[in-house]
JSON list of C-alpha atoms in Angstrom, two decimals:
[
{"chain": "A", "resi": 1, "resn": "MET", "atom": "CA", "xyz": [2.99, -136.53, 103.62]},
{"chain": "A", "resi": 2, "resn": "THR", "atom": "CA", "xyz": [0.45, -135.49, 106.01]},
{"chain": "A", "resi": 3, "resn": "GLY", "atom": "CA", "xyz": [-0.16, -132.11, 107.99]},
{"chain": "A", "resi": 4, "resn": "GLY", "atom": "CA", "xyz": [0.63, -134.07, 111.04]},
{"chain": "A", "resi": 5, "resn": "ASP", "atom": "CA", "xyz": [3.64, -135.81, 109.67]},
{"chain": "A", "resi": 6, "resn": "ARG", "atom": "CA", "xyz": [5.11, -132.52, 108.73]},
{"chain": "A", "resi": 7, "resn": "GLU", "atom": "CA", "xyz": [4.42, -131.50, 112.49]},
{"chain": "A", "resi": 8, "resn": "ARG", "atom": "CA", "xyz": [6.37, -134.01, 113.86]},
{"chain": "A", "resi": 9, "resn": "GLN", "atom": "CA", "xyz": [9.15, -133.49, 111.79]},
{"chain": "A", "resi": 10, "resn": "PRO", "atom": "CA", "xyz": [11.91, -131.92, 113.42]},
{"chain": "A", "resi": 11, "resn": "LYS", "atom": "CA", "xyz": [12.72, -128.27, 112.38]},
{"chain": "A", "resi": 12, "resn": "THR", "atom": "CA", "xyz": [16.59, -128.00, 112.65]},
{"chain": "A", "resi": 13, "resn": "PHE", "atom": "CA", "xyz": [19.17, -129.90, 110.99]},
{"chain": "A", "resi": 14, "resn": "GLY", "atom": "CA", "xyz": [20.63, -131.29, 114.27]},
{"chain": "A", "resi": 15, "resn": "GLY", "atom": "CA", "xyz": [17.21, -132.66, 114.98]},
{"chain": "A", "resi": 16, "resn": "ILE", "atom": "CA", "xyz": [17.04, -134.49, 111.89]},
{"chain": "A", "resi": 17, "resn": "VAL", "atom": "CA", "xyz": [20.17, -136.29, 112.28]},
{"chain": "A", "resi": 18, "resn": "LEU", "atom": "CA", "xyz": [19.28, -137.03, 115.83]},
{"chain": "A", "resi": 19, "resn": "GLN", "atom": "CA", "xyz": [15.68, -138.28, 114.88]},
{"chain": "A", "resi": 20, "resn": "ARG", "atom": "CA", "xyz": [17.18, -140.64, 112.15]},
{"chain": "A", "resi": 21, "resn": "VAL", "atom": "CA", "xyz": [20.17, -141.98, 114.17]},
{"chain": "A", "resi": 22, "resn": "ARG", "atom": "CA", "xyz": [17.81, -142.25, 117.10]},
{"chain": "A", "resi": 23, "resn": "ASP", "atom": "CA", "xyz": [15.14, -144.36, 114.91]},
{"chain": "A", "resi": 24, "resn": "ASP", "atom": "CA", "xyz": [17.87, -146.04, 113.16]},
{"chain": "A", "resi": 25, "resn": "PRO", "atom": "CA", "xyz": [21.12, -146.94, 115.22]},
{"chain": "A", "resi": 26, "resn": "TRP", "atom": "CA", "xyz": [22.98, -148.76, 112.33]},
{"chain": "A", "resi": 27, "resn": "LEU", "atom": "CA", "xyz": [23.21, -145.56, 110.64]},
{"chain": "A", "resi": 28, "resn": "VAL", "atom": "CA", "xyz": [26.14, -144.69, 112.65]},
{"chain": "A", "resi": 29, "resn": "VAL", "atom": "CA", "xyz": [27.91, -148.23, 111.89]},
{"chain": "A", "resi": 30, "resn": "PRO", "atom": "CA", "xyz": [29.13, -147.70, 107.97]},
{"chain": "A", "resi": 31, "resn": "PHE", "atom": "CA", "xyz": [31.22, -144.44, 108.89]},
{"chain": "A", "resi": 32, "resn": "ILE", "atom": "CA", "xyz": [32.84, -145.81, 112.07]},
{"chain": "A", "resi": 33, "resn": "VAL", "atom": "CA", "xyz": [33.97, -149.00, 109.68]},
{"chain": "A", "resi": 34, "resn": "ALA", "atom": "CA", "xyz": [35.30, -146.44, 107.23]},
{"chain": "A", "resi": 35, "resn": "GLY", "atom": "CA", "xyz": [37.02, -144.28, 110.04]},
{"chain": "A", "resi": 36, "resn": "VAL", "atom": "CA", "xyz": [39.21, -147.27, 110.92]},
{"chain": "A", "resi": 37, "resn": "ILE", "atom": "CA", "xyz": [40.18, -148.07, 107.49]},
{"chain": "A", "resi": 38, "resn": "VAL", "atom": "CA", "xyz": [41.05, -144.16, 107.42]},
{"chain": "A", "resi": 39, "resn": "ALA", "atom": "CA", "xyz": [43.10, -144.46, 110.45]},
{"chain": "A", "resi": 40, "resn": "ALA", "atom": "CA", "xyz": [44.83, -147.91, 109.28]},
{"chain": "A", "resi": 41, "resn": "VAL", "atom": "CA", "xyz": [45.93, -145.88, 105.87]},
{"chain": "A", "resi": 42, "resn": "ASP", "atom": "CA", "xyz": [47.22, -143.06, 108.04]},
{"chain": "A", "resi": 43, "resn": "TRP", "atom": "CA", "xyz": [49.37, -145.39, 109.87]},
{"chain": "A", "resi": 44, "resn": "LEU", "atom": "CA", "xyz": [50.66, -147.34, 106.84]},
{"chain": "A", "resi": 45, "resn": "ARG", "atom": "CA", "xyz": [51.72, -144.38, 104.93]},
{"chain": "A", "resi": 46, "resn": "ARG", "atom": "CA", "xyz": [53.73, -143.53, 107.81]},
{"chain": "A", "resi": 47, "resn": "VAL", "atom": "CA", "xyz": [55.44, -146.75, 107.85]},
{"chain": "A", "resi": 48, "resn": "ASP", "atom": "CA", "xyz": [55.70, -147.74, 104.14]},
{"chain": "A", "resi": 49, "resn": "PRO", "atom": "CA", "xyz": [58.51, -146.62, 101.72]},
{"chain": "A", "resi": 50, "resn": "LEU", "atom": "CA", "xyz": [56.48, -144.38, 99.91]},
{"chain": "A", "resi": 51, "resn": "PRO", "atom": "CA", "xyz": [56.96, -140.41, 100.68]},
{"chain": "A", "resi": 52, "resn": "THR", "atom": "CA", "xyz": [54.42, -139.25, 103.16]},
{"chain": "A", "resi": 53, "resn": "GLY", "atom": "CA", "xyz": [53.77, -135.63, 104.12]},
{"chain": "A", "resi": 54, "resn": "ASP", "atom": "CA", "xyz": [51.59, -133.62, 106.63]},
{"chain": "A", "resi": 55, "resn": "PRO", "atom": "CA", "xyz": [48.67, -131.92, 105.37]},
{"chain": "A", "resi": 56, "resn": "SER", "atom": "CA", "xyz": [48.95, -128.11, 105.18]},
{"chain": "A", "resi": 57, "resn": "TRP", "atom": "CA", "xyz": [45.79, -127.67, 107.52]},
{"chain": "A", "resi": 58, "resn": "MET", "atom": "CA", "xyz": [47.79, -129.34, 110.55]},
{"chain": "A", "resi": 59, "resn": "TYR", "atom": "CA", "xyz": [49.81, -126.16, 110.85]},
{"chain": "A", "resi": 60, "resn": "ASP", "atom": "CA", "xyz": [46.56, -123.46, 110.73]},
{"chain": "A", "resi": 61, "resn": "THR", "atom": "CA", "xyz": [45.38, -121.75, 113.42]},
{"chain": "A", "resi": 62, "resn": "VAL", "atom": "CA", "xyz": [41.75, -122.34, 112.28]},
{"chain": "A", "resi": 63, "resn": "SER", "atom": "CA", "xyz": [40.97, -124.13, 109.44]},
{"chain": "A", "resi": 64, "resn": "VAL", "atom": "CA", "xyz": [37.99, -125.59, 107.35]},
{"chain": "A", "resi": 65, "resn": "GLN", "atom": "CA", "xyz": [37.93, -128.92, 105.98]},
{"chain": "A", "resi": 66, "resn": "TYR", "atom": "CA", "xyz": [34.57, -129.66, 104.42]},
{"chain": "A", "resi": 67, "resn": "ASN", "atom": "CA", "xyz": [33.66, -131.74, 101.17]},
{"chain": "A", "resi": 68, "resn": "ILE", "atom": "CA", "xyz": [30.46, -132.08, 99.41]},
{"chain": "A", "resi": 69, "resn": "PHE", "atom": "CA", "xyz": [30.44, -135.93, 99.51]},
{"chain": "A", "resi": 70, "resn": "PRO", "atom": "CA", "xyz": [30.85, -137.03, 103.29]},
{"chain": "A", "resi": 71, "resn": "ASP", "atom": "CA", "xyz": [34.15, -138.08, 104.26]},
{"chain": "A", "resi": 72, "resn": "GLY", "atom": "CA", "xyz": [36.60, -137.70, 106.54]},
{"chain": "A", "resi": 73, "resn": "VAL", "atom": "CA", "xyz": [40.16, -135.87, 107.03]},
{"chain": "A", "resi": 74, "resn": "SER", "atom": "CA", "xyz": [43.01, -138.00, 106.92]},
{"chain": "A", "resi": 75, "resn": "ARG", "atom": "CA", "xyz": [46.37, -136.72, 108.83]},
{"chain": "A", "resi": 76, "resn": "THR", "atom": "CA", "xyz": [48.90, -137.68, 106.23]},
{"chain": "A", "resi": 77, "resn": "THR", "atom": "CA", "xyz": [48.59, -136.94, 102.73]},
{"chain": "A", "resi": 78, "resn": "ARG", "atom": "CA", "xyz": [50.35, -137.98, 99.43]},
{"chain": "A", "resi": 79, "resn": "THR", "atom": "CA", "xyz": [51.21, -136.30, 96.36]},
{"chain": "A", "resi": 80, "resn": "VAL", "atom": "CA", "xyz": [51.32, -137.72, 92.49]},
{"chain": "A", "resi": 81, "resn": "GLY", "atom": "CA", "xyz": [55.16, -137.15, 92.76]},
{"chain": "A", "resi": 82, "resn": "ALA", "atom": "CA", "xyz": [55.40, -139.93, 95.12]},
{"chain": "A", "resi": 83, "resn": "PHE", "atom": "CA", "xyz": [54.33, -142.80, 92.73]},
{"chain": "A", "resi": 84, "resn": "VAL", "atom": "CA", "xyz": [56.91, -141.56, 89.90]},
{"chain": "A", "resi": 85, "resn": "HIS", "atom": "CA", "xyz": [59.43, -144.02, 88.91]},
{"chain": "A", "resi": 86, "resn": "LEU", "atom": "CA", "xyz": [58.34, -146.83, 91.17]},
{"chain": "A", "resi": 87, "resn": "GLU", "atom": "CA", "xyz": [58.67, -150.64, 90.35]},
{"chain": "A", "resi": 88, "resn": "LEU", "atom": "CA", "xyz": [55.21, -152.42, 89.76]},
{"chain": "A", "resi": 89, "resn": "PRO", "atom": "CA", "xyz": [54.67, -154.02, 93.12]},
{"chain": "A", "resi": 90, "resn": "VAL", "atom": "CA", "xyz": [55.19, -150.40, 94.95]},
{"chain": "A", "resi": 91, "resn": "LEU", "atom": "CA", "xyz": [53.10, -148.69, 92.53]},
{"chain": "A", "resi": 92, "resn": "ALA", "atom": "CA", "xyz": [50.43, -151.21, 93.11]},
{"chain": "A", "resi": 93, "resn": "TRP", "atom": "CA", "xyz": [50.75, -151.13, 96.93]},
{"chain": "A", "resi": 94, "resn": "GLY", "atom": "CA", "xyz": [50.57, -147.47, 96.59]},
{"chain": "A", "resi": 95, "resn": "VAL", "atom": "CA", "xyz": [47.49, -147.52, 94.60]},
{"chain": "A", "resi": 96, "resn": "ALA", "atom": "CA", "xyz": [45.36, -149.59, 96.22]},
{"chain": "A", "resi": 97, "resn": "LEU", "atom": "CA", "xyz": [45.96, -147.94, 99.51]},
{"chain": "A", "resi": 98, "resn": "GLU", "atom": "CA", "xyz": [44.94, -144.64, 98.16]},
{"chain": "A", "resi": 99, "resn": "ALA", "atom": "CA", "xyz": [41.75, -146.58, 96.46]},
{"chain": "A", "resi": 100, "resn": "LEU", "atom": "CA", "xyz": [40.74, -148.30, 99.76]},
{"chain": "A", "resi": 101, "resn": "ALA", "atom": "CA", "xyz": [40.20, -144.92, 101.61]},
{"chain": "A", "resi": 102, "resn": "VAL", "atom": "CA", "xyz": [38.16, -143.53, 98.77]},
{"chain": "A", "resi": 103, "resn": "LEU", "atom": "CA", "xyz": [36.51, -146.58, 98.18]},
{"chain": "A", "resi": 104, "resn": "ALA", "atom": "CA", "xyz": [35.73, -147.00, 102.07]},
{"chain": "A", "resi": 105, "resn": "VAL", "atom": "CA", "xyz": [34.45, -143.34, 102.50]},
{"chain": "A", "resi": 106, "resn": "ALA", "atom": "CA", "xyz": [32.60, -143.41, 99.16]},
{"chain": "A", "resi": 107, "resn": "VAL", "atom": "CA", "xyz": [30.48, -147.17, 100.03]},
{"chain": "A", "resi": 108, "resn": "ALA", "atom": "CA", "xyz": [29.93, -145.57, 103.74]},
{"chain": "A", "resi": 109, "resn": "GLY", "atom": "CA", "xyz": [28.35, -142.27, 102.07]},
{"chain": "A", "resi": 110, "resn": "TRP", "atom": "CA", "xyz": [26.28, -144.30, 99.76]},
{"chain": "A", "resi": 111, "resn": "TYR", "atom": "CA", "xyz": [25.08, -146.42, 102.43]},
{"chain": "A", "resi": 112, "resn": "THR", "atom": "CA", "xyz": [24.00, -144.30, 105.03]},
{"chain": "A", "resi": 113, "resn": "ILE", "atom": "CA", "xyz": [22.47, -142.00, 102.57]},
{"chain": "A", "resi": 114, "resn": "THR", "atom": "CA", "xyz": [20.57, -144.81, 101.00]},
{"chain": "A", "resi": 115, "resn": "ARG", "atom": "CA", "xyz": [19.33, -146.03, 104.47]},
{"chain": "A", "resi": 116, "resn": "CYS", "atom": "CA", "xyz": [17.49, -143.03, 104.97]},
{"chain": "A", "resi": 117, "resn": "LEU", "atom": "CA", "xyz": [15.85, -142.95, 101.76]},
{"chain": "A", "resi": 118, "resn": "THR", "atom": "CA", "xyz": [12.79, -144.63, 100.74]},
{"chain": "A", "resi": 119, "resn": "THR", "atom": "CA", "xyz": [14.19, -145.70, 97.13]},
{"chain": "A", "resi": 120, "resn": "ASP", "atom": "CA", "xyz": [16.17, -148.95, 95.69]},
{"chain": "A", "resi": 121, "resn": "ARG", "atom": "CA", "xyz": [19.69, -149.18, 96.49]},
{"chain": "A", "resi": 122, "resn": "ASP", "atom": "CA", "xyz": [21.02, -149.54, 92.96]},
{"chain": "A", "resi": 123, "resn": "SER", "atom": "CA", "xyz": [23.01, -146.57, 92.51]},
{"chain": "A", "resi": 124, "resn": "LEU", "atom": "CA", "xyz": [26.08, -147.37, 94.25]},
{"chain": "A", "resi": 125, "resn": "ALA", "atom": "CA", "xyz": [28.05, -147.76, 90.95]},
{"chain": "A", "resi": 126, "resn": "ARG", "atom": "CA", "xyz": [27.38, -143.91, 90.00]},
{"chain": "A", "resi": 127, "resn": "TYR", "atom": "CA", "xyz": [27.69, -142.86, 93.49]},
{"chain": "A", "resi": 128, "resn": "THR", "atom": "CA", "xyz": [30.97, -144.27, 94.07]},
{"chain": "A", "resi": 129, "resn": "GLY", "atom": "CA", "xyz": [32.15, -143.20, 90.24]},
{"chain": "A", "resi": 130, "resn": "TRP", "atom": "CA", "xyz": [31.66, -139.51, 91.02]},
{"chain": "A", "resi": 131, "resn": "VAL", "atom": "CA", "xyz": [33.20, -139.96, 94.29]},
{"chain": "A", "resi": 132, "resn": "VAL", "atom": "CA", "xyz": [36.37, -141.16, 92.80]},
{"chain": "A", "resi": 133, "resn": "VAL", "atom": "CA", "xyz": [36.37, -138.88, 89.66]},
{"chain": "A", "resi": 134, "resn": "LEU", "atom": "CA", "xyz": [35.98, -135.47, 92.05]},
{"chain": "A", "resi": 135, "resn": "SER", "atom": "CA", "xyz": [38.51, -136.89, 94.68]},
{"chain": "A", "resi": 136, "resn": "ALA", "atom": "CA", "xyz": [41.01, -136.26, 91.97]},
{"chain": "A", "resi": 137, "resn": "LEU", "atom": "CA", "xyz": [39.76, -132.49, 92.30]},
{"chain": "A", "resi": 138, "resn": "PRO", "atom": "CA", "xyz": [39.82, -132.06, 95.99]},
{"chain": "A", "resi": 139, "resn": "ARG", "atom": "CA", "xyz": [38.93, -128.29, 95.85]},
{"chain": "A", "resi": 140, "resn": "PHE", "atom": "CA", "xyz": [36.21, -128.64, 92.96]},
{"chain": "A", "resi": 141, "resn": "LEU", "atom": "CA", "xyz": [33.65, -129.32, 95.59]},
{"chain": "A", "resi": 142, "resn": "ALA", "atom": "CA", "xyz": [34.99, -128.45, 98.70]},
{"chain": "A", "resi": 143, "resn": "LEU", "atom": "CA", "xyz": [34.81, -125.77, 101.21]},
{"chain": "A", "resi": 144, "resn": "GLU", "atom": "CA", "xyz": [38.32, -125.40, 102.45]},
{"chain": "A", "resi": 145, "resn": "GLY", "atom": "CA", "xyz": [39.83, -121.96, 104.42]},
{"chain": "A", "resi": 146, "resn": "SER", "atom": "CA", "xyz": [42.37, -120.86, 107.43]},
{"chain": "A", "resi": 147, "resn": "VAL", "atom": "CA", "xyz": [43.20, -117.93, 108.66]},
{"chain": "A", "resi": 148, "resn": "GLY", "atom": "CA", "xyz": [46.49, -117.84, 106.74]},
{"chain": "A", "resi": 149, "resn": "LEU", "atom": "CA", "xyz": [44.53, -117.58, 103.48]},
{"chain": "A", "resi": 150, "resn": "LEU", "atom": "CA", "xyz": [43.33, -114.07, 104.22]},
{"chain": "A", "resi": 151, "resn": "PRO", "atom": "CA", "xyz": [42.34, -111.73, 102.07]},
{"chain": "A", "resi": 152, "resn": "LEU", "atom": "CA", "xyz": [42.96, -113.36, 98.84]},
{"chain": "A", "resi": 153, "resn": "GLY", "atom": "CA", "xyz": [41.56, -116.94, 99.97]},
{"chain": "A", "resi": 154, "resn": "LEU", "atom": "CA", "xyz": [38.71, -115.07, 101.19]},
{"chain": "A", "resi": 155, "resn": "VAL", "atom": "CA", "xyz": [37.61, -114.32, 97.44]},
{"chain": "A", "resi": 156, "resn": "THR", "atom": "CA", "xyz": [38.15, -118.29, 96.64]},
{"chain": "A", "resi": 157, "resn": "PHE", "atom": "CA", "xyz": [36.41, -119.13, 100.27]},
{"chain": "A", "resi": 158, "resn": "VAL", "atom": "CA", "xyz": [33.17, -117.16, 99.47]},
{"chain": "A", "resi": 159, "resn": "VAL", "atom": "CA", "xyz": [33.03, -118.53, 95.64]},
{"chain": "A", "resi": 160, "resn": "ALA", "atom": "CA", "xyz": [33.35, -122.10, 97.09]},
{"chain": "A", "resi": 161, "resn": "ALA", "atom": "CA", "xyz": [30.80, -121.49, 99.73]},
{"chain": "A", "resi": 162, "resn": "ILE", "atom": "CA", "xyz": [28.41, -120.30, 97.20]},
{"chain": "A", "resi": 163, "resn": "VAL", "atom": "CA", "xyz": [29.10, -123.67, 94.78]},
{"chain": "A", "resi": 164, "resn": "VAL", "atom": "CA", "xyz": [28.80, -125.74, 98.33]},
{"chain": "A", "resi": 165, "resn": "SER", "atom": "CA", "xyz": [25.24, -124.13, 99.00]},
{"chain": "A", "resi": 166, "resn": "TYR", "atom": "CA", "xyz": [23.75, -125.21, 95.53]},
{"chain": "A", "resi": 167, "resn": "LEU", "atom": "CA", "xyz": [25.50, -128.67, 95.50]},
{"chain": "A", "resi": 168, "resn": "PHE", "atom": "CA", "xyz": [24.80, -129.23, 99.47]},
{"chain": "A", "resi": 169, "resn": "LEU", "atom": "CA", "xyz": [22.39, -132.31, 98.62]},
{"chain": "A", "resi": 170, "resn": "LEU", "atom": "CA", "xyz": [23.98, -133.35, 95.12]},
{"chain": "A", "resi": 171, "resn": "PRO", "atom": "CA", "xyz": [25.81, -136.47, 96.90]},
{"chain": "A", "resi": 172, "resn": "GLY", "atom": "CA", "xyz": [22.01, -137.69, 98.15]},
{"chain": "A", "resi": 173, "resn": "PHE", "atom": "CA", "xyz": [20.42, -137.23, 94.78]},
{"chain": "A", "resi": 174, "resn": "LEU", "atom": "CA", "xyz": [23.02, -139.05, 93.32]},
{"chain": "A", "resi": 175, "resn": "ALA", "atom": "CA", "xyz": [22.63, -141.83, 96.08]},
{"chain": "A", "resi": 176, "resn": "ALA", "atom": "CA", "xyz": [18.60, -141.61, 94.94]},
{"chain": "A", "resi": 177, "resn": "GLY", "atom": "CA", "xyz": [19.74, -142.51, 91.51]},
{"chain": "A", "resi": 178, "resn": "TYR", "atom": "CA", "xyz": [19.70, -139.35, 89.83]},
{"chain": "A", "resi": 179, "resn": "ARG", "atom": "CA", "xyz": [22.21, -138.98, 86.77]},
{"chain": "A", "resi": 180, "resn": "PHE", "atom": "CA", "xyz": [24.40, -136.12, 87.76]},
{"chain": "A", "resi": 181, "resn": "ASP", "atom": "CA", "xyz": [23.37, -133.44, 85.68]},
{"chain": "A", "resi": 182, "resn": "ARG", "atom": "CA", "xyz": [19.69, -134.11, 87.26]},
{"chain": "A", "resi": 183, "resn": "ALA", "atom": "CA", "xyz": [21.20, -134.41, 90.58]},
{"chain": "A", "resi": 184, "resn": "VAL", "atom": "CA", "xyz": [22.97, -131.06, 90.18]},
{"chain": "A", "resi": 185, "resn": "ARG", "atom": "CA", "xyz": [19.85, -129.41, 88.99]},
{"chain": "A", "resi": 186, "resn": "ARG", "atom": "CA", "xyz": [17.99, -131.32, 91.83]},
{"chain": "A", "resi": 187, "resn": "SER", "atom": "CA", "xyz": [20.15, -130.03, 94.44]},
{"chain": "A", "resi": 188, "resn": "GLY", "atom": "CA", "xyz": [19.63, -126.64, 93.30]},
{"chain": "A", "resi": 189, "resn": "ASP", "atom": "CA", "xyz": [16.11, -127.01, 93.28]},
{"chain": "A", "resi": 190, "resn": "ALA", "atom": "CA", "xyz": [16.04, -128.28, 96.79]},
{"chain": "A", "resi": 191, "resn": "SER", "atom": "CA", "xyz": [18.11, -125.71, 98.29]},
{"chain": "A", "resi": 192, "resn": "VAL", "atom": "CA", "xyz": [16.20, -122.39, 97.38]},
{"chain": "A", "resi": 193, "resn": "GLY", "atom": "CA", "xyz": [15.31, -120.90, 100.41]},
{"chain": "A", "resi": 194, "resn": "ILE", "atom": "CA", "xyz": [18.00, -122.50, 102.81]},
{"chain": "A", "resi": 195, "resn": "ARG", "atom": "CA", "xyz": [21.40, -122.00, 101.05]},
{"chain": "A", "resi": 196, "resn": "LEU", "atom": "CA", "xyz": [22.60, -119.71, 103.97]},
{"chain": "A", "resi": 197, "resn": "PRO", "atom": "CA", "xyz": [21.93, -122.29, 106.50]},
{"chain": "A", "resi": 198, "resn": "PHE", "atom": "CA", "xyz": [23.57, -125.08, 104.25]},
{"chain": "A", "resi": 199, "resn": "VAL", "atom": "CA", "xyz": [27.02, -122.89, 104.13]},
{"chain": "A", "resi": 200, "resn": "VAL", "atom": "CA", "xyz": [26.78, -122.33, 107.79]},
{"chain": "A", "resi": 201, "resn": "THR", "atom": "CA", "xyz": [26.01, -125.97, 108.32]},
{"chain": "A", "resi": 202, "resn": "ALA", "atom": "CA", "xyz": [29.20, -126.69, 106.04]},
{"chain": "A", "resi": 203, "resn": "VAL", "atom": "CA", "xyz": [31.33, -124.83, 108.00]},
{"chain": "A", "resi": 204, "resn": "ILE", "atom": "CA", "xyz": [30.57, -125.98, 111.22]},
{"chain": "A", "resi": 205, "resn": "LEU", "atom": "CA", "xyz": [30.94, -129.51, 109.91]},
{"chain": "A", "resi": 206, "resn": "GLY", "atom": "CA", "xyz": [34.51, -128.28, 108.23]},
{"chain": "A", "resi": 207, "resn": "LEU", "atom": "CA", "xyz": [35.70, -126.91, 111.61]},
{"chain": "A", "resi": 208, "resn": "GLY", "atom": "CA", "xyz": [34.46, -130.26, 113.43]},
{"chain": "A", "resi": 209, "resn": "ALA", "atom": "CA", "xyz": [36.43, -132.08, 111.13]},
{"chain": "A", "resi": 210, "resn": "TRP", "atom": "CA", "xyz": [39.35, -130.16, 111.34]},
{"chain": "A", "resi": 211, "resn": "THR", "atom": "CA", "xyz": [39.39, -130.31, 115.28]},
{"chain": "A", "resi": 212, "resn": "LEU", "atom": "CA", "xyz": [38.75, -133.92, 115.16]},
{"chain": "A", "resi": 213, "resn": "ALA", "atom": "CA", "xyz": [41.23, -134.74, 112.84]},
{"chain": "A", "resi": 214, "resn": "ARG", "atom": "CA", "xyz": [44.06, -132.86, 114.87]},
{"chain": "A", "resi": 215, "resn": "VAL", "atom": "CA", "xyz": [43.54, -135.50, 117.51]},
{"chain": "A", "resi": 216, "resn": "PRO", "atom": "CA", "xyz": [46.85, -137.38, 117.53]},
{"chain": "A", "resi": 217, "resn": "LEU", "atom": "CA", "xyz": [46.47, -140.84, 116.06]},
{"chain": "A", "resi": 218, "resn": "ALA", "atom": "CA", "xyz": [42.61, -141.08, 116.10]},
{"chain": "A", "resi": 219, "resn": "GLY", "atom": "CA", "xyz": [42.40, -138.18, 114.52]},
{"chain": "A", "resi": 220, "resn": "GLY", "atom": "CA", "xyz": [41.47, -139.50, 111.20]},
{"chain": "A", "resi": 221, "resn": "PHE", "atom": "CA", "xyz": [38.90, -142.20, 112.66]},
{"chain": "A", "resi": 222, "resn": "LEU", "atom": "CA", "xyz": [37.26, -139.50, 114.92]},
{"chain": "A", "resi": 223, "resn": "SER", "atom": "CA", "xyz": [36.63, -137.29, 111.88]},
{"chain": "A", "resi": 224, "resn": "THR", "atom": "CA", "xyz": [35.38, -139.68, 109.57]},
{"chain": "A", "resi": 225, "resn": "ALA", "atom": "CA", "xyz": [33.01, -141.79, 112.20]},
{"chain": "A", "resi": 226, "resn": "VAL", "atom": "CA", "xyz": [31.61, -138.35, 113.45]},
{"chain": "A", "resi": 227, "resn": "VAL", "atom": "CA", "xyz": [31.50, -135.44, 110.80]},
{"chain": "A", "resi": 228, "resn": "GLY", "atom": "CA", "xyz": [30.88, -138.37, 108.07]},
{"chain": "A", "resi": 229, "resn": "THR", "atom": "CA", "xyz": [27.96, -139.50, 109.63]},
{"chain": "A", "resi": 230, "resn": "THR", "atom": "CA", "xyz": [26.25, -136.25, 110.74]},
{"chain": "A", "resi": 231, "resn": "GLN", "atom": "CA", "xyz": [26.88, -135.33, 106.84]},
{"chain": "A", "resi": 232, "resn": "ALA", "atom": "CA", "xyz": [25.49, -137.92, 105.19]},
{"chain": "A", "resi": 233, "resn": "VAL", "atom": "CA", "xyz": [22.29, -138.84, 107.69]},
{"chain": "A", "resi": 234, "resn": "LEU", "atom": "CA", "xyz": [21.57, -135.00, 107.35]},
{"chain": "A", "resi": 235, "resn": "ILE", "atom": "CA", "xyz": [21.79, -135.09, 103.33]},
{"chain": "A", "resi": 236, "resn": "GLY", "atom": "CA", "xyz": [19.59, -138.55, 103.43]},
{"chain": "A", "resi": 237, "resn": "GLY", "atom": "CA", "xyz": [17.17, -137.07, 105.57]},
{"chain": "A", "resi": 238, "resn": "LEU", "atom": "CA", "xyz": [16.91, -133.93, 103.61]},
{"chain": "A", "resi": 239, "resn": "VAL", "atom": "CA", "xyz": [16.53, -135.71, 100.30]},
{"chain": "A", "resi": 240, "resn": "ASP", "atom": "CA", "xyz": [14.10, -138.08, 101.58]},
{"chain": "A", "resi": 241, "resn": "ARG", "atom": "CA", "xyz": [12.11, -135.15, 102.87]},
{"chain": "A", "resi": 242, "resn": "TYR", "atom": "CA", "xyz": [12.13, -133.24, 99.72]},
{"chain": "A", "resi": 243, "resn": "GLU", "atom": "CA", "xyz": [11.33, -136.32, 97.27]},
{"chain": "A", "resi": 244, "resn": "THR", "atom": "CA", "xyz": [8.57, -137.48, 100.02]},
{"chain": "A", "resi": 245, "resn": "GLY", "atom": "CA", "xyz": [7.06, -133.96, 99.38]},
{"chain": "A", "resi": 246, "resn": "ALA", "atom": "CA", "xyz": [7.58, -133.88, 95.54]},
{"chain": "A", "resi": 247, "resn": "ARG", "atom": "CA", "xyz": [5.79, -137.13, 95.26]},
{"chain": "A", "resi": 248, "resn": "SER", "atom": "CA", "xyz": [2.73, -135.86, 97.54]},
{"chain": "A", "resi": 249, "resn": "GLU", "atom": "CA", "xyz": [2.57, -132.99, 95.34]},
{"chain": "A", "resi": 250, "resn": "ARG", "atom": "CA", "xyz": [2.32, -134.74, 92.34]},
{"chain": "A", "resi": 251, "resn": "GLU", "atom": "CA", "xyz": [-0.33, -137.13, 93.78]},
{"chain": "A", "resi": 252, "resn": "ARG", "atom": "CA", "xyz": [-2.63, -134.23, 94.46]},
{"chain": "A", "resi": 253, "resn": "GLU", "atom": "CA", "xyz": [-1.90, -132.93, 91.21]},
{"chain": "A", "resi": 254, "resn": "GLN", "atom": "CA", "xyz": [-2.91, -135.99, 89.96]},
{"chain": "A", "resi": 255, "resn": "THR", "atom": "CA", "xyz": [-6.18, -136.39, 91.98]},
{"chain": "A", "resi": 256, "resn": "THR", "atom": "CA", "xyz": [-7.55, -132.35, 91.42]}
]
């Protein structure tokens, strides 16, 4: 990367996203498709025979709904108890419906991020696998909070913010083909000096996801299409910039 290239690069996170989307409009397509699927799954949960509830954030005055992996916010929720004592066909339907929503956002996130990277796209299985595994632990890599959670929830929120600041770029390095442990370390290294902006960005995205998800009927689609795309493009752009800079540094060292 030359000095001129660095000068032409956007200086803000918003600038990175806008430039990437302007240069490659197809970046918005995956999460639009995923948003349609998320909205359809929300509707199907309402009409099928399995118990379905509203997520607690729908009744919060203010809420942050941010996940380290780019995704959307469903307007419905289904607990593990809904799958107990079911006949096989109904159980298979319920499991397939939940898997569809998770896989849709996982593939959309992977494709959007890798489209921003100058790397081979051979990391789909690893990326999707970790999304599926960690989706069973929704608070493990998430930044969630509401006014009603104070003050005890504030401690949890701060701890989650620290984790998110360190792992903000984790999905990008997984999509770039790194093993999970190396992707974690790489994310931590790349976040040095910009962890506070990462936390602020996560809060903004989380507030945006919550706000859009509250829109009747279309909330699941809007939160996925807008916030999912924004987060994935930002991660992909930042990881690509970091990896390009690291390669340039190695090449300079080899020539000296």
